mmCIF file of C-alpha atoms in Angstrom:
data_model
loop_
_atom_site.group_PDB
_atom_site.id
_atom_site.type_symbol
_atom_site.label_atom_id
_atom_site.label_comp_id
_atom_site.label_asym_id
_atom_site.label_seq_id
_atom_site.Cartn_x
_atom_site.Cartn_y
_atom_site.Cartn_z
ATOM 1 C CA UNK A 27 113.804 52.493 93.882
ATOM 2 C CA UNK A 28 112.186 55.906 94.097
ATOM 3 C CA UNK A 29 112.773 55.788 97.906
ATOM 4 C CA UNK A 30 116.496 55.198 97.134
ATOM 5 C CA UNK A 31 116.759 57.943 94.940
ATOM 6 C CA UNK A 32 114.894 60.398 97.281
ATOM 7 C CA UNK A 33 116.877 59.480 99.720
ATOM 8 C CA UNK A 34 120.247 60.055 97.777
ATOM 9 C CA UNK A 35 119.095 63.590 97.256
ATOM 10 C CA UNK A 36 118.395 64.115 101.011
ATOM 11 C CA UNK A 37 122.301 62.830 101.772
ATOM 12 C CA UNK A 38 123.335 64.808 98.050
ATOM 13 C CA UNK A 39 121.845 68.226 99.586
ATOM 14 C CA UNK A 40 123.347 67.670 103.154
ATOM 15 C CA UNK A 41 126.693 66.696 101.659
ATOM 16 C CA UNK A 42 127.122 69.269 99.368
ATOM 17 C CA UNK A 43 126.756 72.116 102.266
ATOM 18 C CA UNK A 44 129.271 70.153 104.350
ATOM 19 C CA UNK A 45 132.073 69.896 101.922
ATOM 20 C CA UNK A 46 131.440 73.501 100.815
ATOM 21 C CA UNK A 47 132.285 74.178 104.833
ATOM 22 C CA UNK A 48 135.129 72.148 103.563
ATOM 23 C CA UNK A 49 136.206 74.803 100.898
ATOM 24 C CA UNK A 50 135.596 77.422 103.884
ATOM 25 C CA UNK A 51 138.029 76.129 106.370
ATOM 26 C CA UNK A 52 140.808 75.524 104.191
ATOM 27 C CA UNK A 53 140.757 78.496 102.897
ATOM 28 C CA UNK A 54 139.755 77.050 99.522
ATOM 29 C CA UNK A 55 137.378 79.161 98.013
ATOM 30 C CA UNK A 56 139.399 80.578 95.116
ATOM 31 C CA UNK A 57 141.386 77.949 95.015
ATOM 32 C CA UNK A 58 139.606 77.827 91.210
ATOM 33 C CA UNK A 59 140.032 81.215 90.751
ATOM 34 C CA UNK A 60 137.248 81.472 87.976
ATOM 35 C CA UNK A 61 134.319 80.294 86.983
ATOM 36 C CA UNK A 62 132.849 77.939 85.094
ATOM 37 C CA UNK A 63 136.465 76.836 84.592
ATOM 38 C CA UNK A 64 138.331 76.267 87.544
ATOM 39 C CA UNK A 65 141.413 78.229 85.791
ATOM 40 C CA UNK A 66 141.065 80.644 83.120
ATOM 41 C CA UNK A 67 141.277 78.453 79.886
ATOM 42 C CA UNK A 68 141.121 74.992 81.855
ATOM 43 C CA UNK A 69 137.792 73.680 83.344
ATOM 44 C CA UNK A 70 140.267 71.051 85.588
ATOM 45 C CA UNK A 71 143.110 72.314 88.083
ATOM 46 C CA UNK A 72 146.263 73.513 86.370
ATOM 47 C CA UNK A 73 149.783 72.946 87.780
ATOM 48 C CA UNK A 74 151.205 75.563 90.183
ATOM 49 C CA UNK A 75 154.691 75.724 91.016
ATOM 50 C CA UNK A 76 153.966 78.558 93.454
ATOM 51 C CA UNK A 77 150.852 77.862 95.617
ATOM 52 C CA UNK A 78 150.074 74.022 94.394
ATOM 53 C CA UNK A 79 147.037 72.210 93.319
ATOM 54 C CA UNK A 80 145.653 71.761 97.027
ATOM 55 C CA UNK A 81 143.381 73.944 96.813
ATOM 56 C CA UNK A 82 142.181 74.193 93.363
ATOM 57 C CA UNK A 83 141.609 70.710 93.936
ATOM 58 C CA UNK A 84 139.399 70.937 97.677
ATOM 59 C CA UNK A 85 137.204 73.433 95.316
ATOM 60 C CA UNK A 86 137.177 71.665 92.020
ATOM 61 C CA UNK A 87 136.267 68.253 94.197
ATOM 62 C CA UNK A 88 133.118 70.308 95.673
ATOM 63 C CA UNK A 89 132.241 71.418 92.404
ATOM 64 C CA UNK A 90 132.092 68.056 91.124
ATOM 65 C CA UNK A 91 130.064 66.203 93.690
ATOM 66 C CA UNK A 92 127.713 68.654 92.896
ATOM 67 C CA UNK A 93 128.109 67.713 89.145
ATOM 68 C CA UNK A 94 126.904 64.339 90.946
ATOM 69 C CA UNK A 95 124.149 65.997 92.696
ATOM 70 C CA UNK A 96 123.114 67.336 89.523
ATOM 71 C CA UNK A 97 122.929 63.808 88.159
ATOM 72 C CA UNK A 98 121.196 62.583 91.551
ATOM 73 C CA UNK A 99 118.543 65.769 91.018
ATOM 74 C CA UNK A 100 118.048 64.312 87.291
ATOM 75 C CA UNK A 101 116.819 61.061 88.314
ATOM 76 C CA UNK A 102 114.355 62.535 90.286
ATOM 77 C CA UNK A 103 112.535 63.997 87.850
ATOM 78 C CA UNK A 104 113.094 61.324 85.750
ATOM 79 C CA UNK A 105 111.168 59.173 88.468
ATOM 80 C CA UNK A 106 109.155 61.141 88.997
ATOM 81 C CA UNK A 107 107.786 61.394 85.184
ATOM 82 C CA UNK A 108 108.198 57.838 84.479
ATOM 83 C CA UNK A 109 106.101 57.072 87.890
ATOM 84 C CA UNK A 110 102.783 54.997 87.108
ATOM 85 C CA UNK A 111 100.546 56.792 88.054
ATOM 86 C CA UNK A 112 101.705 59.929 87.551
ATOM 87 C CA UNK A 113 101.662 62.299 90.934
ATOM 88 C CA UNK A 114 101.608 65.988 90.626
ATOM 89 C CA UNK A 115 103.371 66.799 93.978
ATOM 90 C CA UNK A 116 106.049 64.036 92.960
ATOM 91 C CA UNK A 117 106.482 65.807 90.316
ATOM 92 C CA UNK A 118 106.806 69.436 91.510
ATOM 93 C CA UNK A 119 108.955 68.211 94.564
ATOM 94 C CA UNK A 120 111.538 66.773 92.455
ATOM 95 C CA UNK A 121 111.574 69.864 89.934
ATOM 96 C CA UNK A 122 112.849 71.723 92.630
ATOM 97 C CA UNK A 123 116.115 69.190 93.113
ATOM 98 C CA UNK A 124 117.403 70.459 90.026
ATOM 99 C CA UNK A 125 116.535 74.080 89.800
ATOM 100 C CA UNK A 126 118.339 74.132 93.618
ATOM 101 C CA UNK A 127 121.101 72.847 92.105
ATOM 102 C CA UNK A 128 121.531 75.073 88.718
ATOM 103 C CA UNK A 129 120.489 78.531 91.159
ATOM 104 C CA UNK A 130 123.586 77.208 93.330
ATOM 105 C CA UNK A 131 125.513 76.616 90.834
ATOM 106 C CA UNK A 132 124.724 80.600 89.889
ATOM 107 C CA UNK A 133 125.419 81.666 93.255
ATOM 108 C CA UNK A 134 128.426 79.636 93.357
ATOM 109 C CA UNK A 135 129.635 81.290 90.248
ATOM 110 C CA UNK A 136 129.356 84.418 91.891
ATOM 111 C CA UNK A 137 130.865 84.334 94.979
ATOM 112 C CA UNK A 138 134.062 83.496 93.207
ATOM 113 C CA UNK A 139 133.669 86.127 90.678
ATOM 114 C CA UNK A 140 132.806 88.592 93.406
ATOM 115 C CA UNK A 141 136.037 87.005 95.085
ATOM 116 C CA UNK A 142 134.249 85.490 98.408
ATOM 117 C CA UNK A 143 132.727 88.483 99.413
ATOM 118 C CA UNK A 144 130.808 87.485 103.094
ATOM 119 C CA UNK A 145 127.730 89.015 101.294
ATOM 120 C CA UNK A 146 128.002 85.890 98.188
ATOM 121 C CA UNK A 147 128.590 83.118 100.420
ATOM 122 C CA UNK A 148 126.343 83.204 102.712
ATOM 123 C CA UNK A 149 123.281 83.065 100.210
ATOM 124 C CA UNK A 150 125.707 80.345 98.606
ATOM 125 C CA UNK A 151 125.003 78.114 101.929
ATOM 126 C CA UNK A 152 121.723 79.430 102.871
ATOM 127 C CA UNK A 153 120.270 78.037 99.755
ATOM 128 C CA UNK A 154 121.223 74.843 100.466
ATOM 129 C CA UNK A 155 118.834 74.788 103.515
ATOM 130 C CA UNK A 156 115.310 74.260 102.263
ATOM 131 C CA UNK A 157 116.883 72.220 99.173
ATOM 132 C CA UNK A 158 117.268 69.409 102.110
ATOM 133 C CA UNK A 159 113.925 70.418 103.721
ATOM 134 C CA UNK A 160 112.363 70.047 100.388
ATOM 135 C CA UNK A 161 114.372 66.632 99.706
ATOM 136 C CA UNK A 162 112.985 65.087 102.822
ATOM 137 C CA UNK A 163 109.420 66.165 101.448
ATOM 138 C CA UNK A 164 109.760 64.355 98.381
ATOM 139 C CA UNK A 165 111.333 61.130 100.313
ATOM 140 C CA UNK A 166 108.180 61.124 102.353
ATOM 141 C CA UNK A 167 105.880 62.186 99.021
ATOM 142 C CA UNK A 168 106.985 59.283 96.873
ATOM 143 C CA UNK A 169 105.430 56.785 99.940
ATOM 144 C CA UNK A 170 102.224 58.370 100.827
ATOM 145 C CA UNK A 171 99.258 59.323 98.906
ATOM 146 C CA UNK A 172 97.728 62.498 97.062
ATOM 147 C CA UNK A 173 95.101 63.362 99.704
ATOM 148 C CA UNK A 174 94.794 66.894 101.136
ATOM 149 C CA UNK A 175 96.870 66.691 104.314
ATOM 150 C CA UNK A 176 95.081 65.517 107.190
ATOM 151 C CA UNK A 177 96.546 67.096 110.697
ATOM 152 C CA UNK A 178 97.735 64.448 113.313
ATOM 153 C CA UNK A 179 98.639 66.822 115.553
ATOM 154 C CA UNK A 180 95.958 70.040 116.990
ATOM 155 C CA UNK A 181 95.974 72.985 114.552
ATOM 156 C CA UNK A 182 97.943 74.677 117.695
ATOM 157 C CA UNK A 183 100.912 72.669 117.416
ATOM 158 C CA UNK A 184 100.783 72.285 113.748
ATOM 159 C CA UNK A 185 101.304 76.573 113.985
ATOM 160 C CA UNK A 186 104.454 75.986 116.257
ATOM 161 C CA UNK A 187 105.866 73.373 114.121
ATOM 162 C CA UNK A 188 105.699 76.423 111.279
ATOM 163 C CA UNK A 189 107.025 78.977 113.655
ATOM 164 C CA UNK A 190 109.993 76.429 114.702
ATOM 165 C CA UNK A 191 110.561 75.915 111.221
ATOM 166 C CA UNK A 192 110.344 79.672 110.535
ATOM 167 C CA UNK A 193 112.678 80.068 113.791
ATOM 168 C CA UNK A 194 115.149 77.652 112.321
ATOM 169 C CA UNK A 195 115.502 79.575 109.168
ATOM 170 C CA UNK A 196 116.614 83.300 110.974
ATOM 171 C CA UNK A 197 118.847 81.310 113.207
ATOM 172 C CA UNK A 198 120.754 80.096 109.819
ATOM 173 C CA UNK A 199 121.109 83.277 108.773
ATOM 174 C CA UNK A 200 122.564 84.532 112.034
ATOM 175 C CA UNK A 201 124.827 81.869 112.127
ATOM 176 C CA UNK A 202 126.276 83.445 108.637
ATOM 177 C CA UNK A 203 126.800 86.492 110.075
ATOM 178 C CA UNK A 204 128.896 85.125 112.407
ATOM 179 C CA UNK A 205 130.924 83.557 110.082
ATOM 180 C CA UNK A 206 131.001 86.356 108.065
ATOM 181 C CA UNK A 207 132.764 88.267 110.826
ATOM 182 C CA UNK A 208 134.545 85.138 112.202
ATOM 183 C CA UNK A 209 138.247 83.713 110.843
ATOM 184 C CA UNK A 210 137.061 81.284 108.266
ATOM 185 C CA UNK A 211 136.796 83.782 105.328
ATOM 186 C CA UNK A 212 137.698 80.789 102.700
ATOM 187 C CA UNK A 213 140.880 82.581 101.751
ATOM 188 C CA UNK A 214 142.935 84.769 103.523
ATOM 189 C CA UNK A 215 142.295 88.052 101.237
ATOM 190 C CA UNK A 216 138.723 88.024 101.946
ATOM 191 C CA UNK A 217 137.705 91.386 103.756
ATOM 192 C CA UNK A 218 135.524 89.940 106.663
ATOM 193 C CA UNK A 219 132.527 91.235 108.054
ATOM 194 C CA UNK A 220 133.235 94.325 110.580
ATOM 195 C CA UNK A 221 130.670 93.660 113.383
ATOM 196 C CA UNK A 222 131.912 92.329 116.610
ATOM 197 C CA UNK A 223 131.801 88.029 116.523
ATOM 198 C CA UNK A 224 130.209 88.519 120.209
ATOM 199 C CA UNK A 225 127.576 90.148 119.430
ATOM 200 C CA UNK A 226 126.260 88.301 116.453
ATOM 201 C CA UNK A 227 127.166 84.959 118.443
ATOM 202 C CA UNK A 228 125.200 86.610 121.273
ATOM 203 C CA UNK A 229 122.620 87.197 118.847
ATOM 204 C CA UNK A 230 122.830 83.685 117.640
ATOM 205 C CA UNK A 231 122.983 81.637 120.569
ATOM 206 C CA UNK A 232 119.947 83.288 121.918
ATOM 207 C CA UNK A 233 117.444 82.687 118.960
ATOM 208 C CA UNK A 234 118.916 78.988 119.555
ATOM 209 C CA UNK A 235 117.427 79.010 123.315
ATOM 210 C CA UNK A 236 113.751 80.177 121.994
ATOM 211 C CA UNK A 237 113.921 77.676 119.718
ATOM 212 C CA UNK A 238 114.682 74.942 122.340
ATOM 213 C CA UNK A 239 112.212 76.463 124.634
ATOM 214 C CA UNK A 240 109.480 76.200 122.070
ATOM 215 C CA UNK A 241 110.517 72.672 121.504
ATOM 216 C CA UNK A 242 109.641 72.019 124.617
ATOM 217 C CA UNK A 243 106.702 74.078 124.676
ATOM 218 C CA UNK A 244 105.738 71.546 121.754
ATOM 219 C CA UNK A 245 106.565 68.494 123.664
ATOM 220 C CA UNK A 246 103.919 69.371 125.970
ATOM 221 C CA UNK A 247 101.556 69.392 123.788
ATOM 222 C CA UNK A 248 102.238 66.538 122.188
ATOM 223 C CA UNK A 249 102.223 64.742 126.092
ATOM 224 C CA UNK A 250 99.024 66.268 126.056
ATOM 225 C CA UNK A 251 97.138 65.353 122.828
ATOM 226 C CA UNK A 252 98.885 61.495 122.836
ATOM 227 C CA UNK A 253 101.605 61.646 120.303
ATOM 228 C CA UNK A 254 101.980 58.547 118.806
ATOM 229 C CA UNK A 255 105.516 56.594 118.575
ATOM 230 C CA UNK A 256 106.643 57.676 115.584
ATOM 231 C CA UNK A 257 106.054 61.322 116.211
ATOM 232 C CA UNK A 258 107.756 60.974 119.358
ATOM 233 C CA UNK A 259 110.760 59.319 117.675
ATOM 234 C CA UNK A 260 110.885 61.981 115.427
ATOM 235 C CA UNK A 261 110.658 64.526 118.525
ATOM 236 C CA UNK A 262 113.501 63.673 120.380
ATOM 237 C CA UNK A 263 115.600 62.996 117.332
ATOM 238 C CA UNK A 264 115.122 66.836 116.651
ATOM 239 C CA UNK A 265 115.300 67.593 120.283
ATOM 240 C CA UNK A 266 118.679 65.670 120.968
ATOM 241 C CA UNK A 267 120.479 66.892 117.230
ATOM 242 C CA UNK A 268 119.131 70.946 118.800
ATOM 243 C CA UNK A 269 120.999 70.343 121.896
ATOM 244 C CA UNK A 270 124.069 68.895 120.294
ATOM 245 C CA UNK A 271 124.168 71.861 118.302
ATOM 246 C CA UNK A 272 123.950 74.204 121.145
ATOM 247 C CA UNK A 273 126.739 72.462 122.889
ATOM 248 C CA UNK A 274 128.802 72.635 119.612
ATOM 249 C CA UNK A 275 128.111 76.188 119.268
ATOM 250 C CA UNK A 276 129.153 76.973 123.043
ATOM 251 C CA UNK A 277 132.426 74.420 122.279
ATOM 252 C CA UNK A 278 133.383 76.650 119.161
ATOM 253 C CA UNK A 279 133.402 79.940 120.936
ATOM 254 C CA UNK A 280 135.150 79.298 124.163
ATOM 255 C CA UNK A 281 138.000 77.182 122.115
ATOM 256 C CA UNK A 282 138.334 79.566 118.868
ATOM 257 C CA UNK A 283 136.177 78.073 116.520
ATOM 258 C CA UNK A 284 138.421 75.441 115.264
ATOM 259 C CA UNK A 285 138.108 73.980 111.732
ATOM 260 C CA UNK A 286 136.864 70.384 112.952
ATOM 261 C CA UNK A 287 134.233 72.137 115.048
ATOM 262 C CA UNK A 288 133.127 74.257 112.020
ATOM 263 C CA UNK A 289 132.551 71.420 110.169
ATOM 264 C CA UNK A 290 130.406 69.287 112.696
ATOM 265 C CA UNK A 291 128.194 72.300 113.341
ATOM 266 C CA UNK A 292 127.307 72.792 109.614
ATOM 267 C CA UNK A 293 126.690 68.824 109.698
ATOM 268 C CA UNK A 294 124.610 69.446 112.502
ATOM 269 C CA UNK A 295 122.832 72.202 111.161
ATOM 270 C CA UNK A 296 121.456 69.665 107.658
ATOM 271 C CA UNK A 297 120.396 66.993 110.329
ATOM 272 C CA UNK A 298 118.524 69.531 112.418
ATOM 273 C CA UNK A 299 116.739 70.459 108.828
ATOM 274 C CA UNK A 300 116.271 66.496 107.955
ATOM 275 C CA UNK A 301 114.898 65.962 111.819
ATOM 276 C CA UNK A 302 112.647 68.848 111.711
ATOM 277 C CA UNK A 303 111.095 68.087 108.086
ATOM 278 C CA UNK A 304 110.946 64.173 109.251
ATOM 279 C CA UNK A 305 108.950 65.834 112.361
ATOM 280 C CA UNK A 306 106.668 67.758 109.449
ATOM 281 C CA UNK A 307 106.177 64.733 107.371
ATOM 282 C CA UNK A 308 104.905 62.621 110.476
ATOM 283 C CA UNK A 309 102.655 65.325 111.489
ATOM 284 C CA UNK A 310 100.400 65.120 108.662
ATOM 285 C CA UNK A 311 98.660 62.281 107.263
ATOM 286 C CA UNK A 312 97.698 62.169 103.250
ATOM 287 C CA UNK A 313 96.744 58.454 102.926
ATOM 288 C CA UNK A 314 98.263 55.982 101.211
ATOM 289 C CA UNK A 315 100.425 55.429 98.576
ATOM 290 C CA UNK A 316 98.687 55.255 95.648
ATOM 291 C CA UNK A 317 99.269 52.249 93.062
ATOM 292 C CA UNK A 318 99.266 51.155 89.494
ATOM 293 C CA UNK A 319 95.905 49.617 88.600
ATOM 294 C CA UNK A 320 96.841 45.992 88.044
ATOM 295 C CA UNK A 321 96.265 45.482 84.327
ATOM 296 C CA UNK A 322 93.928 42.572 82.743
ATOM 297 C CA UNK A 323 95.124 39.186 83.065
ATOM 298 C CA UNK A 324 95.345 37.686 79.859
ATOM 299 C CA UNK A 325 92.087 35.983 79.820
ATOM 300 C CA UNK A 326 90.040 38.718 81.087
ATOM 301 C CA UNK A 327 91.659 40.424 77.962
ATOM 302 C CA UNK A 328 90.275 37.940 75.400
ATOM 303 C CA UNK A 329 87.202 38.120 76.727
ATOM 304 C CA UNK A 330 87.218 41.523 76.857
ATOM 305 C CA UNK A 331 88.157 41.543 73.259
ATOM 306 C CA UNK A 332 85.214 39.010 72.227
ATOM 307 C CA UNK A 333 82.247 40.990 74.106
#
């Protein structure tokens, strides 16, 4: 059960950043033109005999599955309390489902009272990023044990992981930029970012080749120091979902970054956080999974209770 609901946070933070790409592409993103309330003085889409209920309903739908991710976040902790025994990284893994979700919630509020300013939303998706790292932590955390990580890999490697990881985090953020100056404002009023799209996507697409170099850099390595299977698994998972995001990339610029392409590539950009973190996780050993001390049989109690 705990695995379930670690898992349904891992697939809760991925989802939420792909239907907010949603919002993004059809031109959504004051479709509720306040906030809390999606209209002022109605938390639910109003009717609109001039511009419709599309919209407000493509935003007020995103807002609500992360109402569910909210609930998702909540049984995490609730786990994660309720847990026999109690674990202390459990615990501080799954604190950070919800306070990921209330601080987006914040930054969600803001970008639509700051009326989708490029500056708003691309915190707004950004923050979304180590949420899922962090999920795929805690999915790993609530089967292994309590130990102080033990490296399966050479310190060496362990360092590029971290500067991949690192790597994968500035490329994000230069992929918002290009947004920001591309033609998917999430609503046509939006002023847009005034730097040239080729340069950022320049900028972009080569951070994107030093990360694939070092991935093969790190494949080396690993050739080198006997990886075992599942580490290799993991490897080429992250390897092949890098590659395919690449090619996506390249596929988006020379055909005008169309909406179904926009979408994909933010898919691909939570599974290239879930491959890398699964990458982590297999990297590092902390024992086992620690269990409940089986309690007294019933005549051991008696006994017990007689001594």
């Amino acid at each position: 059960m705990q695995r379930l609901i670690a898992g349904a946070a891992v697939v809760g933070q991925a989802g939420i950043a792909v239907t907010g790409a949603v919002v993004r592409v059809t031109e959504s993103g004051l479709g509720c033109t306040t906030w809390p309330q999606c209209q002022p003085g109605s938390l639910v889409p109003v009717a609109d005999p001039v511009g419709g209920q599309v919209h407000q309903w493509i935003e007020f739908g995103n807002r609500l599955l992360g109402g569910g991710l909210g609930v998702v976040s909540a049984l995490c902790v609730l786990m994660a309390l309720f847990a026999r025994p109690r674990r202390r990284r459990v615990i501080v893994l799954a604190l950070m489902m919800p306070l990921g979700v209330v601080a987006q919630a914040v930054i969600g509020g803001i970008t639509v009272l700051t009326g989708l300013q490029w500056w708003s939303v691309a915190p707004h998706f950004l923050a979304s990023m180590p949420l899922i790292w962090l999920a795929v932590l805690l999915f790993r955390a609530v089967g292994e044990g309590d130990e102080p990580a033990r490296p399966l890999l050479p310190r060496p490697l362990l360092a590029l992981q971290l500067a991949q990881a690192i790597s994968v985090g500035v490329i994000l953020i230069a992929g918002t930029l290009v947004t920001a100056a591309g033609p998917h404002a999430g609503d046509i009023r939006t002023p847009r970012l005034d730097v040239p799209v080729s340069t950022l996507a320049q900028l972009h697409a080569d951070l994107v080749f030093l990360l694939i170099g070092s991935l093969f850099a790190l494949g080396f390595g690993m050739r080198i120091k006997d990886a075992t299977a599942v580490q290799w698994r993991r490897y080429w998972t992250l390897v092949g979902v890098v590659l395919a995001q690449a090619l996506i990339g390249l596929v988006q610029y020379w055909t005008g970054v169309p909406d179904v392409l926009v979408l994909v590539h933010v898919l691909g950009a939570t599974l290239v956080l879930i491959a890398g973190a699964s990458l982590w996780t297999a990297s590092r050993d902390r024992g086992p999974e620690p269990r409940q001390p089986e309690q007294l049989t019933t005549p051991t109690r008696e006994l017990a209770s007689h001594a």
